[in-house]
Coordinates of C-alpha atoms in Angstrom, one line a residue:
M486 CA -35.8 5.3 -17.8
D487 CA -33.2 4.8 -20.5
N488 CA -30.2 6.2 -18.7
L489 CA -28.3 3.7 -16.7
E490 CA -26.6 6.3 -14.4
E491 CA -30.0 7.9 -13.6
L492 CA -31.5 4.5 -12.8
V493 CA -28.6 3.6 -10.4
Q494 CA -29.0 6.9 -8.7
E495 CA -32.7 6.2 -8.3
I496 CA -32.0 2.9 -6.7
S497 CA -29.5 4.5 -4.4
R498 CA -32.1 7.1 -3.4
F499 CA -34.6 4.4 -2.3
E500 CA -31.9 2.4 -0.5
A501 CA -31.0 5.6 1.5
I502 CA -34.7 6.0 2.5
I503 CA -35.0 2.3 3.5
S504 CA -31.8 2.6 5.6
E505 CA -33.6 5.0 7.9
W506 CA -36.5 2.6 8.6
D507 CA -36.6 0.5 11.7
E508 CA -35.1 -3.0 11.7
S509 CA -38.3 -4.9 11.2
Q510 CA -39.3 -2.8 8.2
R511 CA -35.8 -3.2 6.7
Y512 CA -35.9 -6.9 7.3
V513 CA -39.1 -7.3 5.2
V514 CA -37.7 -5.2 2.4
L515 CA -34.4 -6.9 2.3
G516 CA -36.1 -10.3 2.3
L517 CA -38.2 -9.2 -0.6
R518 CA -35.2 -8.0 -2.5
R519 CA -33.2 -11.2 -1.9
A520 CA -36.2 -13.3 -3.2
I521 CA -36.5 -11.1 -6.4
E522 CA -32.7 -11.1 -7.0
E523 CA -32.6 -14.9 -6.7
L524 CA -35.5 -15.2 -9.1
H525 CA -33.8 -12.9 -11.6
K526 CA -30.4 -14.6 -11.2
T527 CA -31.8 -18.1 -11.8
A528 CA -33.7 -16.9 -14.9
L529 CA -30.6 -15.2 -16.3
E530 CA -28.5 -18.3 -15.7
R531 CA -31.0 -20.4 -17.6
L532 CA -31.2 -17.8 -20.4
I533 CA -27.4 -17.7 -20.7
K534 CA -27.2 -21.5 -20.8
N535 CA -29.8 -21.6 -23.6
L536 CA -28.2 -18.8 -25.6
K537 CA -24.8 -20.5 -25.4
K538 CA -26.4 -23.6 -27.0
E539 CA -28.2 -21.6 -29.8
S540 CA -25.8 -18.8 -30.5
V541 CA -22.7 -17.6 -28.6
T542 CA -22.5 -14.6 -31.0
A543 CA -25.9 -13.5 -30.0
L544 CA -25.0 -13.7 -26.3
R545 CA -21.8 -11.6 -26.9
H546 CA -23.9 -9.0 -28.7
A547 CA -26.4 -8.9 -25.8
V548 CA -23.6 -8.4 -23.2
D549 CA -22.5 -5.3 -25.2
D550 CA -25.7 -3.6 -24.1
E551 CA -24.8 -1.6 -21.0
F552 CA -28.0 -2.4 -19.2
I553 CA -27.7 -6.1 -19.7
Y554 CA -24.0 -6.0 -18.8
A555 CA -24.7 -4.1 -15.6
V556 CA -27.4 -6.6 -14.5
L557 CA -25.1 -9.6 -15.3
L558 CA -22.2 -8.0 -13.5
Y559 CA -24.5 -7.3 -10.4
H560 CA -25.4 -11.0 -10.3
E561 CA -21.7 -12.0 -10.8
L562 CA -22.6 -13.8 -14.1
V563 CA -19.8 -11.9 -16.0
K564 CA -16.4 -10.9 -14.9
P565 CA -15.6 -7.2 -14.6
P566 CA -13.2 -5.8 -17.2
Q567 CA -9.6 -6.2 -16.3
L568 CA -6.5 -4.3 -17.5
P569 CA -3.7 -6.2 -19.2
L570 CA -1.5 -8.2 -16.8
E571 CA 1.7 -6.1 -17.5
Q572 CA -0.1 -2.9 -16.9
R573 CA -1.4 -4.1 -13.5
I574 CA 2.1 -5.2 -12.5
H575 CA 3.5 -1.8 -13.3
T576 CA 0.7 -0.2 -11.3
A577 CA 1.7 -2.4 -8.3
L578 CA 5.3 -1.5 -8.7
E579 CA 4.5 2.2 -8.8
E580 CA 2.7 1.9 -5.4
V581 CA 5.8 0.6 -3.7
R582 CA 8.4 2.6 -5.6
P583 CA 8.2 5.8 -3.4
S584 CA 9.1 3.8 -0.3
L585 CA 12.0 2.1 -2.1
Q586 CA 13.3 5.4 -3.5
S587 CA 13.2 7.0 0.0
H588 CA 16.1 4.5 0.8
N589 CA 17.9 5.1 -2.6
G590 CA 16.4 1.9 -3.9
D591 CA 14.1 0.9 -6.7
V592 CA 12.6 -2.0 -8.5
E593 CA 12.1 -3.0 -12.2
L594 CA 10.0 -5.6 -14.0
V595 CA 12.3 -8.2 -15.6
A596 CA 10.0 -10.8 -17.0
I597 CA 6.5 -12.2 -16.9
K598 CA 6.5 -16.0 -17.1
L599 CA 3.0 -17.2 -17.6
P600 CA 0.9 -18.5 -16.1
D601 CA 1.9 -17.4 -12.6
T602 CA 5.4 -16.0 -12.2
V603 CA 6.9 -12.5 -12.3
E604 CA 10.6 -11.7 -12.1
V605 CA 11.7 -8.4 -10.7
R606 CA 15.1 -6.8 -10.0
L607 CA 15.8 -4.8 -6.9
L608 CA 18.0 -1.8 -7.7
G609 CA 20.2 0.6 -5.7
T610 CA 20.6 0.0 -2.0
C611 CA 17.7 -2.5 -2.1
S612 CA 19.8 -4.9 -4.2
N613 CA 22.2 -5.6 -1.3
C614 CA 20.2 -4.6 1.7
P615 CA 19.9 -7.2 4.5
A616 CA 16.2 -6.6 4.5
S617 CA 15.8 -7.1 0.8
T618 CA 14.0 -10.5 1.3
L619 CA 11.4 -8.8 3.5
T620 CA 11.2 -5.9 1.1
L621 CA 10.3 -8.4 -1.6
T622 CA 7.8 -10.5 0.3
Q623 CA 6.1 -7.9 2.5
G624 CA 6.1 -5.0 0.0
I625 CA 6.6 -5.8 -3.7
E626 CA 5.1 -9.3 -3.7
Q627 CA 2.0 -8.3 -1.7
A628 CA 1.4 -5.3 -4.1
I629 CA 1.7 -7.5 -7.2
K630 CA -0.5 -10.3 -5.8
S631 CA -3.1 -7.7 -4.8
H632 CA -3.4 -6.3 -8.3
C633 CA -2.7 -9.7 -10.1
P634 CA -4.3 -12.6 -8.1
E635 CA -3.3 -15.0 -10.9
I636 CA 0.4 -14.4 -10.0
T637 CA 1.5 -16.8 -7.3
Q638 CA 5.3 -16.4 -7.5
V639 CA 7.4 -13.2 -7.4
I640 CA 11.1 -13.8 -7.8
A641 CA 13.9 -11.3 -7.4
V642 CA 16.7 -11.9 -9.9
T643 CA 20.3 -10.8 -9.2
S644 CA 21.1 -7.3 -10.3
K645 CA 23.6 -6.9 -13.1
L646 CA 25.2 -4.0 -11.3
K647 CA 27.9 -4.6 -8.7
L648 CA 28.2 -2.5 -5.6
D649 CA 31.6 -1.2 -6.8
N650 CA 29.9 0.2 -9.9
L651 CA 27.4 2.3 -8.0
K652 CA 28.0 6.0 -7.9
P653 CA 30.5 6.8 -5.1
N654 CA 28.7 10.0 -4.2
L655 CA 25.4 8.4 -3.7
T656 CA 23.7 10.3 -0.9
S657 CA 20.3 10.2 0.9
P658 CA 17.5 12.1 -0.9
F659 CA 16.9 13.7 2.5
S660 CA 20.4 15.3 2.5
P661 CA 20.6 19.1 2.0
P662 CA 22.8 20.4 -0.8
G663 CA 26.2 22.0 0.1
G664 CA 27.4 19.6 2.7
S665 CA 26.8 19.2 6.4
T666 CA 25.2 21.9 8.6
W667 CA 23.9 22.1 12.2
V668 CA 20.3 23.1 12.5
R669 CA 18.2 23.8 15.5
V670 CA 15.3 21.3 15.6
A671 CA 13.6 21.6 19.0
T672 CA 14.1 22.4 22.6
V673 CA 14.9 19.7 25.2
E674 CA 11.5 20.3 26.9
Q675 CA 9.7 19.6 23.6
V676 CA 11.1 16.0 23.5
P677 CA 9.2 13.8 26.0
N678 CA 11.3 11.7 28.3
F679 CA 11.2 8.1 27.0
G680 CA 9.1 9.3 24.1
I681 CA 9.6 10.7 20.5
F682 CA 9.2 14.1 18.9
A683 CA 8.7 14.3 15.2
A684 CA 10.1 17.2 13.2
S685 CA 10.3 18.2 9.5
L686 CA 13.3 20.3 8.5
A687 CA 14.7 21.2 5.1
G688 CA 13.0 18.3 3.5
N689 CA 14.1 15.9 6.2
S690 CA 11.6 14.0 8.3
L691 CA 13.2 13.3 11.7
I692 CA 12.3 11.8 15.1
L693 CA 14.0 12.7 18.3
Y694 CA 14.1 10.3 21.3
R695 CA 15.1 11.3 24.8
Y696 CA 16.0 9.0 27.7
G697 CA 17.3 11.0 30.7
L698 CA 19.8 13.5 29.6
N699 CA 20.4 11.9 26.2
I700 CA 18.7 12.8 23.0
I701 CA 19.1 10.8 19.8
C702 CA 17.9 11.7 16.3
Y703 CA 16.9 9.3 13.6
Q704 CA 15.4 9.6 10.1
N705 CA 11.7 9.2 10.4
A706 CA 11.6 6.2 8.1
C707 CA 11.4 2.4 8.8
A708 CA 14.4 0.6 7.5
H709 CA 12.0 -1.9 5.9
L710 CA 10.0 0.1 3.4
G711 CA 10.6 3.7 4.5
Y712 CA 7.2 4.3 6.2
A713 CA 7.0 7.0 8.9
L714 CA 7.6 5.8 12.4
D715 CA 6.4 8.7 14.5
Q716 CA 3.0 7.2 15.1
G717 CA 4.5 4.0 16.4
D718 CA 4.2 2.7 19.9
V719 CA 7.1 3.3 22.3
S720 CA 7.6 1.0 25.3
N721 CA 10.8 0.5 27.3
S722 CA 12.9 2.3 24.6
I723 CA 11.5 -0.1 21.9
L724 CA 9.7 1.6 19.0
T725 CA 7.3 -0.6 17.0
C726 CA 6.6 0.5 13.4
P727 CA 2.8 1.1 13.0
H728 CA 2.8 -0.4 9.5
H729 CA 4.5 -3.8 9.5
G730 CA 5.5 -4.2 13.2
F731 CA 9.3 -3.8 12.8
K732 CA 10.8 -3.1 16.3
Y733 CA 13.8 -0.8 17.0
N734 CA 15.9 -0.1 20.0
L735 CA 15.7 3.7 20.2
E736 CA 18.9 3.9 22.3
T737 CA 21.0 2.3 19.6
G738 CA 18.8 2.5 16.4
E739 CA 19.2 -1.3 16.0
C740 CA 16.4 -3.2 14.4
L741 CA 15.3 -6.1 16.7
T742 CA 13.2 -7.8 14.0
I743 CA 16.0 -8.7 11.7
P744 CA 19.8 -8.4 12.2
D745 CA 22.2 -5.9 10.5
V746 CA 19.5 -3.3 9.9
S747 CA 19.2 0.0 11.8
L748 CA 17.7 3.4 11.6
Q749 CA 19.6 6.2 10.0
L750 CA 21.3 8.2 12.7
Y751 CA 22.0 12.0 12.8
P752 CA 24.5 13.6 15.1
V753 CA 23.0 15.7 17.9
Q754 CA 24.3 18.6 20.0
I755 CA 22.5 20.2 22.9
K756 CA 23.3 23.9 23.7
E757 CA 21.5 26.0 26.3
G758 CA 18.5 23.7 26.2
K759 CA 18.2 23.7 22.5
V760 CA 18.6 20.6 20.3
F761 CA 20.8 20.9 17.1
V762 CA 21.0 18.2 14.5
K763 CA 23.7 17.8 11.9
L764 CA 22.2 17.3 8.5
Q765 CA 24.7 15.6 6.2

């Protein structure tokens, strides 16, 4: 068989058949496979060692063959191909950018300082947010290190923009055009007592919380990285973000994990058993 893809498919087909055998039969087959693999890996390691002594060029030409490369990769005798460092960093930043932009923030790559440091700049509201340190360490830094294990330090440099220079009409991306408006979101009965009700309205993702006769509305977004909160656990009026564990007092919107951070609040009116929210 001279087609690598067909050969891999053939191996997968036999593995699927073996997976349906009983445990004792699988044990024998797996033991045989391990023994053969160890024999092949040892032989390949010695072959590579000898080729390096005789001709490194010949070894490089051999690895260009897709069959040889696939077998060496399987035995972890060569490293898988890797994209350039800068490209992997940009990929990591693109992963976290939607969460930052949901809070009118962003991030940009400033510099790569080899061998192990990356500098980034937090933009928009992220640049002066009290949770910016956590945004860096739990969001941006984790993403970069996941894609670039050789990077050990991610440093946030000070933004060149001052808060006074930001656009004065900066508004939430969830805000509808044309100013404020009251919109019916739910009925009182739909909102569970001491529980939350999620609603999507005019591009706004909202959560309603009811305790007794009171109903409060918040943006359905964690103040940390903007992830949805509606699947979080609620206990004693405390909502725990299901993604990174941030805790909020639903009666006040205050974040209990770090100070000076709170959920975005929307005004609420209740008329004839119906809940209206003012979208600003």
